[in-house]
CSV table of C-alpha atoms in Angstrom, one decimal:
chain,number,residue,atom,x,y,z
A,15,MET,CA,-80.0,57.3,-10.8
A,16,ALA,CA,-78.1,60.2,-10.2
A,17,PHE,CA,-78.8,58.1,-6.8
A,18,ILE,CA,-78.0,55.4,-7.9
A,19,PHE,CA,-74.6,56.2,-9.2
A,20,ALA,CA,-74.1,57.2,-5.6
A,21,THR,CA,-74.5,54.4,-3.8
A,22,ILE,CA,-71.6,51.9,-6.1
A,23,SER,CA,-69.1,55.3,-6.3
A,24,VAL,CA,-68.3,54.5,-2.4
A,25,GLU,CA,-66.0,52.0,-1.4
A,26,ALA,CA,-66.8,49.0,0.5
A,27,ALA,CA,-67.1,49.5,3.8
A,28,PRO,CA,-63.3,48.0,6.0
A,29,ASN,CA,-62.9,45.1,7.2
A,30,ASN,CA,-63.1,44.8,10.7
A,31,ILE,CA,-64.5,41.6,11.4
A,32,PRO,CA,-61.6,39.3,13.4
A,33,HIS,CA,-60.5,36.4,11.1
A,34,LYS,CA,-60.1,33.1,13.1
A,35,PRO,CA,-57.5,30.4,11.9
A,36,ASP,CA,-56.4,29.3,9.1
A,37,TYR,CA,-57.7,25.4,8.7
A,38,SER,CA,-56.1,24.6,5.8
A,39,HIS,CA,-53.8,22.2,6.1
A,40,PRO,CA,-49.9,21.1,4.7
A,41,LYS,CA,-49.3,18.8,1.9
A,42,GLY,CA,-49.8,15.2,3.1
A,43,THR,CA,-52.0,16.0,5.6
A,44,SER,CA,-55.0,16.8,5.7
A,45,PRO,CA,-58.2,14.2,5.9
A,46,TRP,CA,-59.0,16.4,2.1
A,47,PRO,CA,-57.8,16.8,-1.1
A,48,ASN,CA,-54.8,19.2,-0.9
A,49,TYR,CA,-56.0,22.6,-0.8
A,50,GLY,CA,-54.8,24.3,-4.3
A,51,GLU,CA,-55.2,20.9,-6.3
A,52,ARG,CA,-57.9,19.0,-7.8
A,53,PRO,CA,-58.2,15.9,-5.9
A,54,LYS,CA,-57.2,12.7,-6.8
A,55,THR,CA,-59.3,9.6,-8.2
A,56,ASN,CA,-56.9,7.0,-7.1
A,57,THR,CA,-57.8,7.2,-3.1
A,58,PRO,CA,-59.9,4.6,-1.1
A,59,GLU,CA,-62.8,7.2,-1.3
A,60,VAL,CA,-63.0,7.7,-4.9
A,61,LYS,CA,-62.8,4.6,-6.0
A,62,ALA,CA,-65.7,3.8,-3.3
A,63,TRP,CA,-68.2,6.4,-4.8
A,64,ILE,CA,-67.4,5.6,-8.8
A,65,LYS,CA,-69.4,2.2,-7.8
A,66,LEU,CA,-72.8,4.4,-7.4
A,67,VAL,CA,-72.5,5.1,-11.1
A,68,ASP,CA,-74.7,3.0,-13.1
A,69,TRP,CA,-71.6,3.8,-16.6
A,70,SER,CA,-73.6,2.1,-18.8
A,71,LYS,CA,-76.1,4.8,-18.1
A,72,VAL,CA,-73.4,8.0,-19.0
A,73,PRO,CA,-72.7,8.9,-22.7
A,74,LYS,CA,-69.6,8.7,-24.2
A,75,ILE,CA,-69.4,11.6,-24.5
A,76,PRO,CA,-65.4,12.9,-24.9
A,77,VAL,CA,-63.2,15.2,-22.4
A,78,ARG,CA,-62.8,19.1,-23.9
A,79,ASP,CA,-60.2,21.0,-24.3
A,80,VAL,CA,-59.3,23.6,-22.3
A,81,GLU,CA,-55.7,26.4,-22.2
A,82,SER,CA,-55.1,25.7,-19.0
A,83,PRO,CA,-56.4,23.8,-16.4
A,84,GLY,CA,-59.4,24.9,-13.8
A,85,ASP,CA,-60.4,27.6,-17.2
A,86,PRO,CA,-63.7,27.1,-19.6
A,87,PRO,CA,-64.1,24.9,-21.9
A,88,GLU,CA,-62.5,26.1,-25.8
A,89,CYS,CA,-65.5,25.5,-28.5
A,90,PRO,CA,-65.0,24.1,-30.9
A,91,LYS,CA,-65.0,25.3,-34.9
A,92,GLY,CA,-67.3,22.7,-35.9
A,93,ASP,CA,-70.6,22.4,-35.0
A,94,VAL,CA,-71.3,20.4,-31.4
A,95,PRO,CA,-73.2,17.3,-31.4
A,96,LYS,CA,-76.9,17.8,-31.1
A,97,GLU,CA,-77.8,15.8,-28.4
A,98,ASP,CA,-74.3,16.5,-26.5
A,99,CYS,CA,-76.7,19.5,-25.3
A,100,TRP,CA,-73.4,21.5,-24.3
A,101,TRP,CA,-74.9,24.9,-22.2
A,102,THR,CA,-70.7,26.6,-23.2
A,103,CYS,CA,-71.4,26.6,-26.5
A,104,THR,CA,-74.6,25.5,-27.7
A,105,GLY,CA,-76.6,27.3,-24.7
A,106,CYS,CA,-78.5,24.2,-24.6
A,107,PHE,CA,-80.7,23.1,-21.3
A,108,ALA,CA,-82.3,20.3,-20.1
A,109,PRO,CA,-85.8,19.5,-19.1
A,110,ASP,CA,-84.3,18.9,-15.8
A,111,ASP,CA,-81.4,21.8,-15.5
A,112,ILE,CA,-83.0,24.5,-13.2
A,113,VAL,CA,-83.1,27.7,-15.0
A,114,ASP,CA,-86.3,29.8,-13.5
A,115,CYS,CA,-87.7,29.7,-10.3
A,116,PRO,CA,-91.8,29.2,-11.1
A,117,ALA,CA,-93.5,31.8,-10.0
A,118,LYS,CA,-94.1,35.2,-11.1
A,119,ASN,CA,-91.5,37.6,-9.7
A,120,ALA,CA,-89.8,35.2,-7.0
A,121,TRP,CA,-86.2,36.0,-7.8
A,122,GLY,CA,-83.6,33.0,-7.3
A,123,LEU,CA,-81.2,35.3,-5.7
A,124,THR,CA,-77.3,33.3,-5.9
A,125,PHE,CA,-74.1,33.8,-4.8
A,126,ASP,CA,-71.0,31.6,-6.0
A,127,ASP,CA,-67.6,30.9,-5.4
A,128,GLY,CA,-67.0,31.3,-2.1
A,129,PRO,CA,-66.9,31.4,1.5
A,130,LYS,CA,-63.7,33.9,1.5
A,131,PRO,CA,-63.7,35.9,5.3
A,132,GLY,CA,-64.3,38.8,5.5
A,133,THR,CA,-66.6,39.2,2.7
A,134,THR,CA,-68.9,36.6,3.1
A,135,GLU,CA,-69.2,37.8,6.1
A,136,ASN,CA,-70.2,41.2,4.7
A,137,LEU,CA,-72.6,39.9,2.6
A,138,LEU,CA,-74.6,38.2,5.0
A,139,ASN,CA,-75.6,41.1,6.7
A,140,LEU,CA,-76.4,42.3,3.6
A,141,LEU,CA,-79.0,40.6,3.2
A,142,ASP,CA,-79.5,40.3,7.1
A,143,GLU,CA,-80.9,44.0,6.6
A,144,ARG,CA,-82.7,43.5,3.3
A,145,LYS,CA,-84.5,40.8,5.4
A,146,VAL,CA,-83.7,38.3,2.2
A,147,THR,CA,-82.4,34.7,1.4
A,148,ALA,CA,-79.8,33.7,-0.6
A,149,THR,CA,-77.9,30.0,-2.4
A,150,PHE,CA,-74.7,30.2,-1.3
A,151,PHE,CA,-72.2,28.0,-4.4
A,152,VAL,CA,-69.4,27.3,-1.9
A,153,THR,CA,-66.3,26.0,-3.3
A,154,GLY,CA,-64.5,22.6,-1.4
A,155,MET,CA,-60.9,24.6,-1.4
A,156,ASN,CA,-62.6,27.5,-0.5
A,157,SER,CA,-64.8,25.8,2.5
A,158,MET,CA,-61.2,24.4,4.0
A,159,LYS,CA,-59.3,28.4,4.2
A,160,ALA,CA,-63.0,29.3,6.0
A,161,PRO,CA,-64.8,25.8,7.2
A,162,TRP,CA,-66.6,27.8,10.2
A,163,LEU,CA,-68.7,30.2,7.6
A,164,LEU,CA,-70.7,26.8,6.3
A,165,GLN,CA,-72.4,26.4,9.4
A,166,GLU,CA,-72.3,30.1,9.8
A,167,THR,CA,-74.3,30.7,6.6
A,168,ILE,CA,-77.6,28.0,7.8
A,169,ASP,CA,-77.2,29.6,11.1
A,170,ARG,CA,-78.5,32.8,9.9
A,171,GLY,CA,-81.3,31.4,7.5
A,172,HIS,CA,-79.2,30.7,4.2
A,173,HIS,CA,-79.0,27.7,1.8
A,174,LEU,CA,-75.9,25.7,1.3
A,175,ALA,CA,-75.3,24.4,-2.2
A,176,SER,CA,-72.1,23.1,-4.1
A,177,HIS,CA,-69.8,24.3,-6.8
A,178,THR,CA,-67.6,21.4,-7.1
A,179,TRP,CA,-64.0,20.8,-5.0
A,180,SER,CA,-62.2,23.0,-7.6
A,181,HIS,CA,-64.2,25.0,-9.7
A,182,SER,CA,-62.7,23.7,-12.7
A,183,GLY,CA,-65.0,23.1,-16.2
A,184,MET,CA,-66.9,20.2,-16.2
A,185,THR,CA,-66.7,19.0,-19.3
A,186,THR,CA,-62.8,18.8,-19.2
A,187,LEU,CA,-62.4,16.9,-16.7
A,188,THR,CA,-62.8,12.3,-17.0
A,189,ASN,CA,-65.7,10.9,-15.8
A,190,GLU,CA,-64.0,10.3,-12.2
A,191,GLU,CA,-62.8,13.7,-11.5
A,192,ILE,CA,-66.1,14.5,-12.2
A,193,VAL,CA,-66.8,11.7,-9.4
A,194,ALA,CA,-64.6,13.6,-6.6
A,195,GLU,CA,-65.5,17.0,-7.5
A,196,LEU,CA,-68.8,16.3,-6.7
A,197,LYS,CA,-68.7,13.6,-3.7
A,198,TRP,CA,-65.6,15.5,-2.0
A,199,THR,CA,-67.3,19.2,-2.0
A,200,GLU,CA,-70.6,16.8,-0.6
A,201,LYS,CA,-68.6,15.5,2.3
A,202,TYR,CA,-67.1,18.3,3.5
A,203,ILE,CA,-70.2,20.4,3.9
A,204,TYR,CA,-71.5,17.2,5.6
A,205,ASP,CA,-68.5,16.9,7.8
A,206,HIS,CA,-68.9,20.2,9.3
A,207,THR,CA,-72.2,21.2,9.6
A,208,GLY,CA,-74.5,17.9,9.2
A,209,TYR,CA,-76.1,18.7,6.3
A,210,LYS,CA,-76.7,16.8,2.2
A,211,ILE,CA,-76.3,18.9,-0.5
A,212,LYS,CA,-79.0,18.9,-2.9
A,213,TYR,CA,-78.4,21.5,-5.5
A,214,PHE,CA,-74.5,21.8,-7.5
A,215,ARG,CA,-73.8,24.6,-10.0
A,216,PRO,CA,-70.6,23.9,-12.7
A,217,PRO,CA,-68.7,26.4,-12.6
A,218,TYR,CA,-68.9,28.9,-16.0
A,219,GLY,CA,-72.3,27.1,-16.1
A,220,ASP,CA,-70.4,24.5,-17.9
A,221,ILE,CA,-72.4,21.9,-18.7
A,222,ASP,CA,-73.2,18.8,-21.0
A,223,ASN,CA,-75.5,15.2,-21.1
A,224,ARG,CA,-72.0,13.4,-19.9
A,225,VAL,CA,-71.3,15.6,-16.9
A,226,ARG,CA,-75.3,16.0,-16.4
A,227,ALA,CA,-75.5,11.6,-15.7
A,228,ILE,CA,-72.8,11.7,-13.8
A,229,ALA,CA,-74.2,14.6,-11.1
A,230,ARG,CA,-78.1,13.0,-11.2
A,231,GLN,CA,-77.7,9.8,-10.4
A,232,LEU,CA,-75.3,10.8,-7.1
A,233,GLY,CA,-77.8,12.8,-6.3
A,234,PHE,CA,-77.8,16.1,-7.2
A,235,LYS,CA,-80.1,18.3,-9.2
A,236,THR,CA,-78.1,21.0,-11.8
A,237,VAL,CA,-78.9,24.8,-11.2
A,238,ILE,CA,-77.8,27.3,-13.8
A,239,TRP,CA,-79.1,31.0,-14.2
A,240,SER,CA,-82.0,32.4,-16.6
A,241,SER,CA,-80.6,33.0,-19.5
A,242,GLU,CA,-80.0,36.9,-20.0
A,243,TRP,CA,-79.6,37.1,-16.2
A,244,ASP,CA,-76.2,37.2,-15.5
A,245,THR,CA,-74.7,40.0,-13.5
A,246,GLN,CA,-71.0,40.1,-15.0
A,247,ASP,CA,-70.4,41.4,-11.3
A,248,TRP,CA,-67.5,38.5,-11.5
A,249,GLN,CA,-65.8,41.5,-14.2
A,250,LEU,CA,-65.7,43.5,-10.9
A,251,GLU,CA,-62.8,41.9,-9.6
A,252,GLU,CA,-60.7,41.7,-13.5
A,253,GLU,CA,-62.0,44.9,-13.7
A,254,THR,CA,-62.4,44.5,-17.1
A,255,ILE,CA,-65.9,46.1,-16.6
A,256,THR,CA,-68.0,49.6,-14.6
A,257,SER,CA,-70.6,49.4,-12.4
A,258,ARG,CA,-72.6,51.7,-14.8
A,259,GLN,CA,-72.3,48.9,-17.1
A,260,ILE,CA,-73.8,46.5,-14.9
A,261,ILE,CA,-76.3,48.5,-14.0
A,262,GLY,CA,-77.2,48.9,-17.1
A,263,ILE,CA,-77.4,45.8,-18.2
A,264,PHE,CA,-79.1,44.5,-15.5
A,265,LYS,CA,-81.8,47.6,-15.4
A,266,ASN,CA,-82.3,46.1,-19.9
A,267,ASP,CA,-83.1,42.8,-18.2
A,268,LEU,CA,-85.6,44.1,-15.7
A,269,GLN,CA,-87.8,46.0,-18.3
A,270,SER,CA,-88.2,42.2,-19.5
A,271,LEU,CA,-90.1,41.3,-16.2
A,272,PRO,CA,-94.1,41.9,-17.5
A,273,LYS,CA,-93.5,39.8,-19.7
A,274,ARG,CA,-92.4,37.1,-17.8
A,275,LYS,CA,-94.7,34.8,-16.9
A,276,LYS,CA,-91.9,32.7,-14.3
A,277,GLY,CA,-89.5,33.9,-12.2
A,278,VAL,CA,-86.1,34.3,-12.7
A,279,ILE,CA,-82.1,33.5,-11.0
A,280,THR,CA,-79.4,35.4,-11.3
A,281,LEU,CA,-76.0,34.9,-10.8
A,282,GLU,CA,-73.6,37.4,-8.9
A,283,HIS,CA,-70.4,36.0,-6.8
A,284,ASP,CA,-68.6,36.3,-3.1
A,285,GLY,CA,-65.9,36.7,-3.9
A,286,ASP,CA,-64.4,40.7,-3.9
A,287,PRO,CA,-65.3,43.7,-1.4
A,288,LYS,CA,-66.8,45.6,-4.8
A,289,MET,CA,-69.4,42.6,-5.3
A,290,THR,CA,-71.0,43.3,-2.1
A,291,VAL,CA,-71.2,46.8,-2.8
A,292,MET,CA,-72.8,46.0,-6.0
A,293,ALA,CA,-75.2,42.9,-4.8
A,294,ARG,CA,-76.5,46.3,-2.3
A,295,THR,CA,-77.4,48.0,-5.8
A,296,LEU,CA,-78.9,45.3,-7.2
A,297,LEU,CA,-81.6,43.9,-5.1
A,298,GLU,CA,-82.7,47.4,-4.6
A,299,MET,CA,-83.4,47.4,-7.9
A,300,GLY,CA,-85.1,45.1,-7.9
A,301,GLN,CA,-86.8,45.0,-5.0
A,302,LYS,CA,-88.4,48.3,-6.0
A,303,ASN,CA,-89.5,46.7,-9.3
A,304,GLY,CA,-92.0,44.1,-7.5
A,305,MET,CA,-88.8,41.2,-7.8
A,306,LYS,CA,-88.8,38.8,-4.2
A,307,PRO,CA,-85.2,38.2,-3.9
A,308,MET,CA,-85.0,34.5,-2.5
A,309,ASP,CA,-83.3,31.2,-1.9
A,310,ILE,CA,-83.3,28.6,-4.3
A,311,ALA,CA,-84.7,26.0,-2.1
A,312,GLN,CA,-87.7,28.3,-1.3
A,313,CYS,CA,-87.9,29.0,-5.5
A,314,LEU,CA,-88.6,25.9,-5.9
A,315,GLY,CA,-90.6,25.0,-3.3
A,316,ASP,CA,-88.8,22.9,-2.0
A,317,LYS,CA,-89.4,22.8,2.0
A,318,VAL,CA,-86.1,21.0,3.2
A,319,GLY,CA,-83.1,22.0,0.3
A,320,TYR,CA,-81.1,19.1,1.1
A,321,ASN,CA,-80.9,15.2,0.7
A,322,ALA,CA,-80.3,14.9,4.3
A,323,ILE,CA,-80.5,17.0,7.1
A,324,PRO,CA,-79.4,16.9,11.1
A,325,ALA,CA,-82.4,14.4,13.2
A,326,PRO,CA,-83.4,17.1,16.4
A,327,PRO,CA,-82.5,15.3,19.2
A,328,PRO,CA,-85.4,13.1,21.1
A,329,LYS,CA,-86.9,15.2,24.0
A,330,LEU,CA,-85.7,14.1,27.1
A,331,LYS,CA,-88.0,14.1,30.6
A,332,SER,CA,-86.0,14.8,33.7
A,333,ALA,CA,-84.9,11.7,35.6
A,334,LYS,CA,-84.8,11.1,38.8
A,335,LYS,CA,-81.8,11.2,41.0
A,336,PRO,CA,-81.1,7.5,43.0
A,337,ASN,CA,-81.3,7.9,46.8
A,338,SER,CA,-77.4,7.6,46.9
A,339,ASP,CA,-76.9,10.7,45.3
A,340,ILE,CA,-80.0,12.2,47.4
A,341,VAL,CA,-78.3,15.0,49.4
A,342,LYS,CA,-79.4,15.2,53.1
A,343,LYS,CA,-81.0,18.8,54.6
A,344,PRO,CA,-79.0,20.9,56.7
A,345,VAL,CA,-80.1,20.9,60.2
A,346,PRO,CA,-83.5,23.7,59.6
A,347,THR,CA,-82.1,26.8,61.7
A,348,HIS,CA,-83.6,30.9,61.2
A,349,ASP,CA,-83.9,31.3,57.7
A,350,ASP,CA,-85.9,27.8,57.2
A,351,ASP,CA,-88.3,29.1,55.3
A,352,GLU,CA,-86.6,30.6,52.3
A,353,ASN,CA,-84.7,27.5,52.0
A,354,GLU,CA,-88.1,26.1,51.6
A,355,ASN,CA,-89.1,29.3,49.1
A,356,ASP,CA,-85.4,28.6,47.1
A,357,ASP,CA,-86.0,25.1,47.0
A,358,ASN,CA,-89.5,25.7,45.8
A,359,ASP,CA,-87.8,28.2,43.1
A,360,ARG,CA,-85.2,25.6,42.8
A,361,GLU,CA,-87.3,22.6,41.5
A,362,GLU,CA,-89.7,25.3,39.6
A,363,SER,CA,-87.0,26.1,37.2
A,364,ASP,CA,-86.3,22.4,35.9
A,365,LYS,CA,-89.7,21.9,34.9
A,366,ASP,CA,-88.5,25.0,32.4
A,367,ASP,CA,-85.8,23.2,31.1
A,368,THR,CA,-85.9,22.0,27.5
A,369,PRO,CA,-83.0,20.4,25.0
A,370,MET,CA,-82.0,23.0,22.5
A,371,ALA,CA,-84.0,21.9,18.9
A,372,ALA,CA,-81.6,21.3,15.9
A,373,GLN,CA,-80.7,24.0,13.9
A,374,VAL,CA,-82.7,23.3,10.5
A,375,PRO,CA,-83.2,25.9,6.7
A,376,PRO,CA,-86.3,28.8,7.6
A,377,HIS,CA,-88.2,26.5,5.4
A,378,THR,CA,-87.9,23.9,7.6
A,379,GLN,CA,-89.2,25.0,10.4
A,380,SER,CA,-92.6,25.9,11.8
A,381,GLU,CA,-93.1,29.0,13.7
A,382,SER,CA,-93.0,28.4,17.4
A,383,SER,CA,-94.7,30.9,20.4
A,384,ASN,CA,-93.1,32.9,22.3
A,385,SER,CA,-92.8,32.0,25.8
A,386,LYS,CA,-93.0,35.5,27.6
A,387,GLU,CA,-91.5,35.4,31.0
A,388,GLU,CA,-94.0,36.0,33.8
A,389,SER,CA,-93.2,39.4,35.7
A,390,VAL,CA,-92.8,39.9,39.4
A,391,PRO,CA,-93.3,43.7,40.0
A,392,GLY,CA,-92.0,44.7,44.1
A,393,SER,CA,-88.1,45.9,45.0
A,394,ILE,CA,-86.2,45.8,48.0
A,395,SER,CA,-83.9,48.3,49.6
A,396,GLY,CA,-85.2,51.0,47.5
A,397,LYS,CA,-84.2,49.3,44.4
A,398,ALA,CA,-86.6,47.6,41.5
A,399,VAL,CA,-86.9,44.0,41.0
A,400,SER,CA,-86.3,42.7,37.8
A,401,PRO,CA,-88.9,40.5,36.5
A,402,GLY,CA,-88.8,36.8,36.6
A,403,LYS,CA,-85.1,37.8,39.2
A,404,LYS,CA,-84.5,36.4,42.8
A,405,PRO,CA,-83.5,38.9,45.0
A,406,SER,CA,-79.7,38.7,45.6
A,407,ASP,CA,-78.8,37.4,49.2
A,408,ALA,CA,-76.8,40.2,50.3
A,409,GLN,CA,-80.2,42.0,49.5
A,410,ARG,CA,-82.1,39.0,51.6
A,411,SER,CA,-80.1,40.1,53.8
A,412,TYR,CA,-80.8,44.1,54.2
A,413,ASN,CA,-84.1,44.1,53.8
A,414,THR,CA,-84.2,40.8,57.3
A,415,ALA,CA,-82.3,43.2,59.0
A,416,GLY,CA,-84.4,46.4,58.4
A,417,LEU,CA,-87.2,44.8,59.5
A,418,SER,CA,-85.7,43.1,62.8
A,419,VAL,CA,-84.6,46.9,64.2
A,420,ALA,CA,-88.5,47.7,63.3
A,421,CYS,CA,-89.9,45.2,65.8
A,422,TRP,CA,-87.2,46.5,67.8
A,423,THR,CA,-88.1,49.8,67.6
A,424,LEU,CA,-91.9,48.9,68.0
A,425,ALA,CA,-91.3,46.5,71.5
A,426,ALA,CA,-89.6,49.3,72.5
A,427,LEU,CA,-92.5,52.0,72.3
A,428,ALA,CA,-94.8,49.6,73.6
A,429,VAL,CA,-93.0,49.0,76.8
A,430,SER,CA,-93.1,52.9,76.9
A,431,LEU,CA,-96.1,53.4,77.2
A,432,VAL,CA,-96.8,50.5,79.8
A,433,LEU,CA,-94.3,52.0,82.4
């Protein structure tokens, strides 16, 4: 334990990553909802999305009370109807709620509330170092501040999912507001990456059967987390918990692993440097106890992980140039042999050109064989030639000059012998 405490006592490494431009827009100029506000429900986009839902299949459960907009709801003093299956106040899970991984020891690693410039990059670096992938449940609002991090997260092998637009308690929203929160987040991620998200996690885990029915009809699968596997790291930012307390909670959770028949899904956050430091400690503890971290798609055996992904570009054959574009060869010179070799080299190079494949998450890629570059040993003017690299014009000239001097020397020697 001394080692663990030494680890968490170290502050997060200073953030030297240059931040990219702020992509948020002044109010009224953005094609998206205004930053810092809930999406409006009277826009043409939301009106069209509302029509996607069969409202006769949505239970008539009342909107929950909340003290302040954006906060989790307040539980009533009386009993909550069992048919509501309201997780926040009863801990109820619906049959299709995703709360654990099917395989024993599988660890669904998830981070909520990003992206955040600097913090997200540091977290991605940690996951690269540990050679594991995770699911990032991002909010639409935070994505507006760092849209480039959406594609970077995918490019580095991870999985994106929705944490709604404004991080409001879902049961505190009207039906129309729920639609707007889910669909605007989906659209923002799709427009910036080409990936159409499949999974969503309600902020605070706040969900009931009304919210589920709407999300289900819009094509989303609900992910919460395994009971007792909330790491409580979100309290680090508020300084309402210590690092030692979080480690103690996680250690107790690890003791229950041998009795579990399934894997777990944990809740962590992407928002504060202290959370990244804690993520390292928890990863080390979990892996030492046989847990196998992975993103939610891998945890569920979902080979795609999205409702739609970018199609790879078609493989194009090299088109022949029309006669009008053919360039006539120059007048032959004493370097004809060299020019002929250069043309052959260029033709061979053209044959190797292939279109770049579209970015696909690691769980959708097939293994590709690594092409080995053919080594061409040799030296010119005493300098080794890099494998597969042609000598420069200056090197050719130097070599030609050297051969010419050698030939003249031999000729002079032959003449002197005859005389």
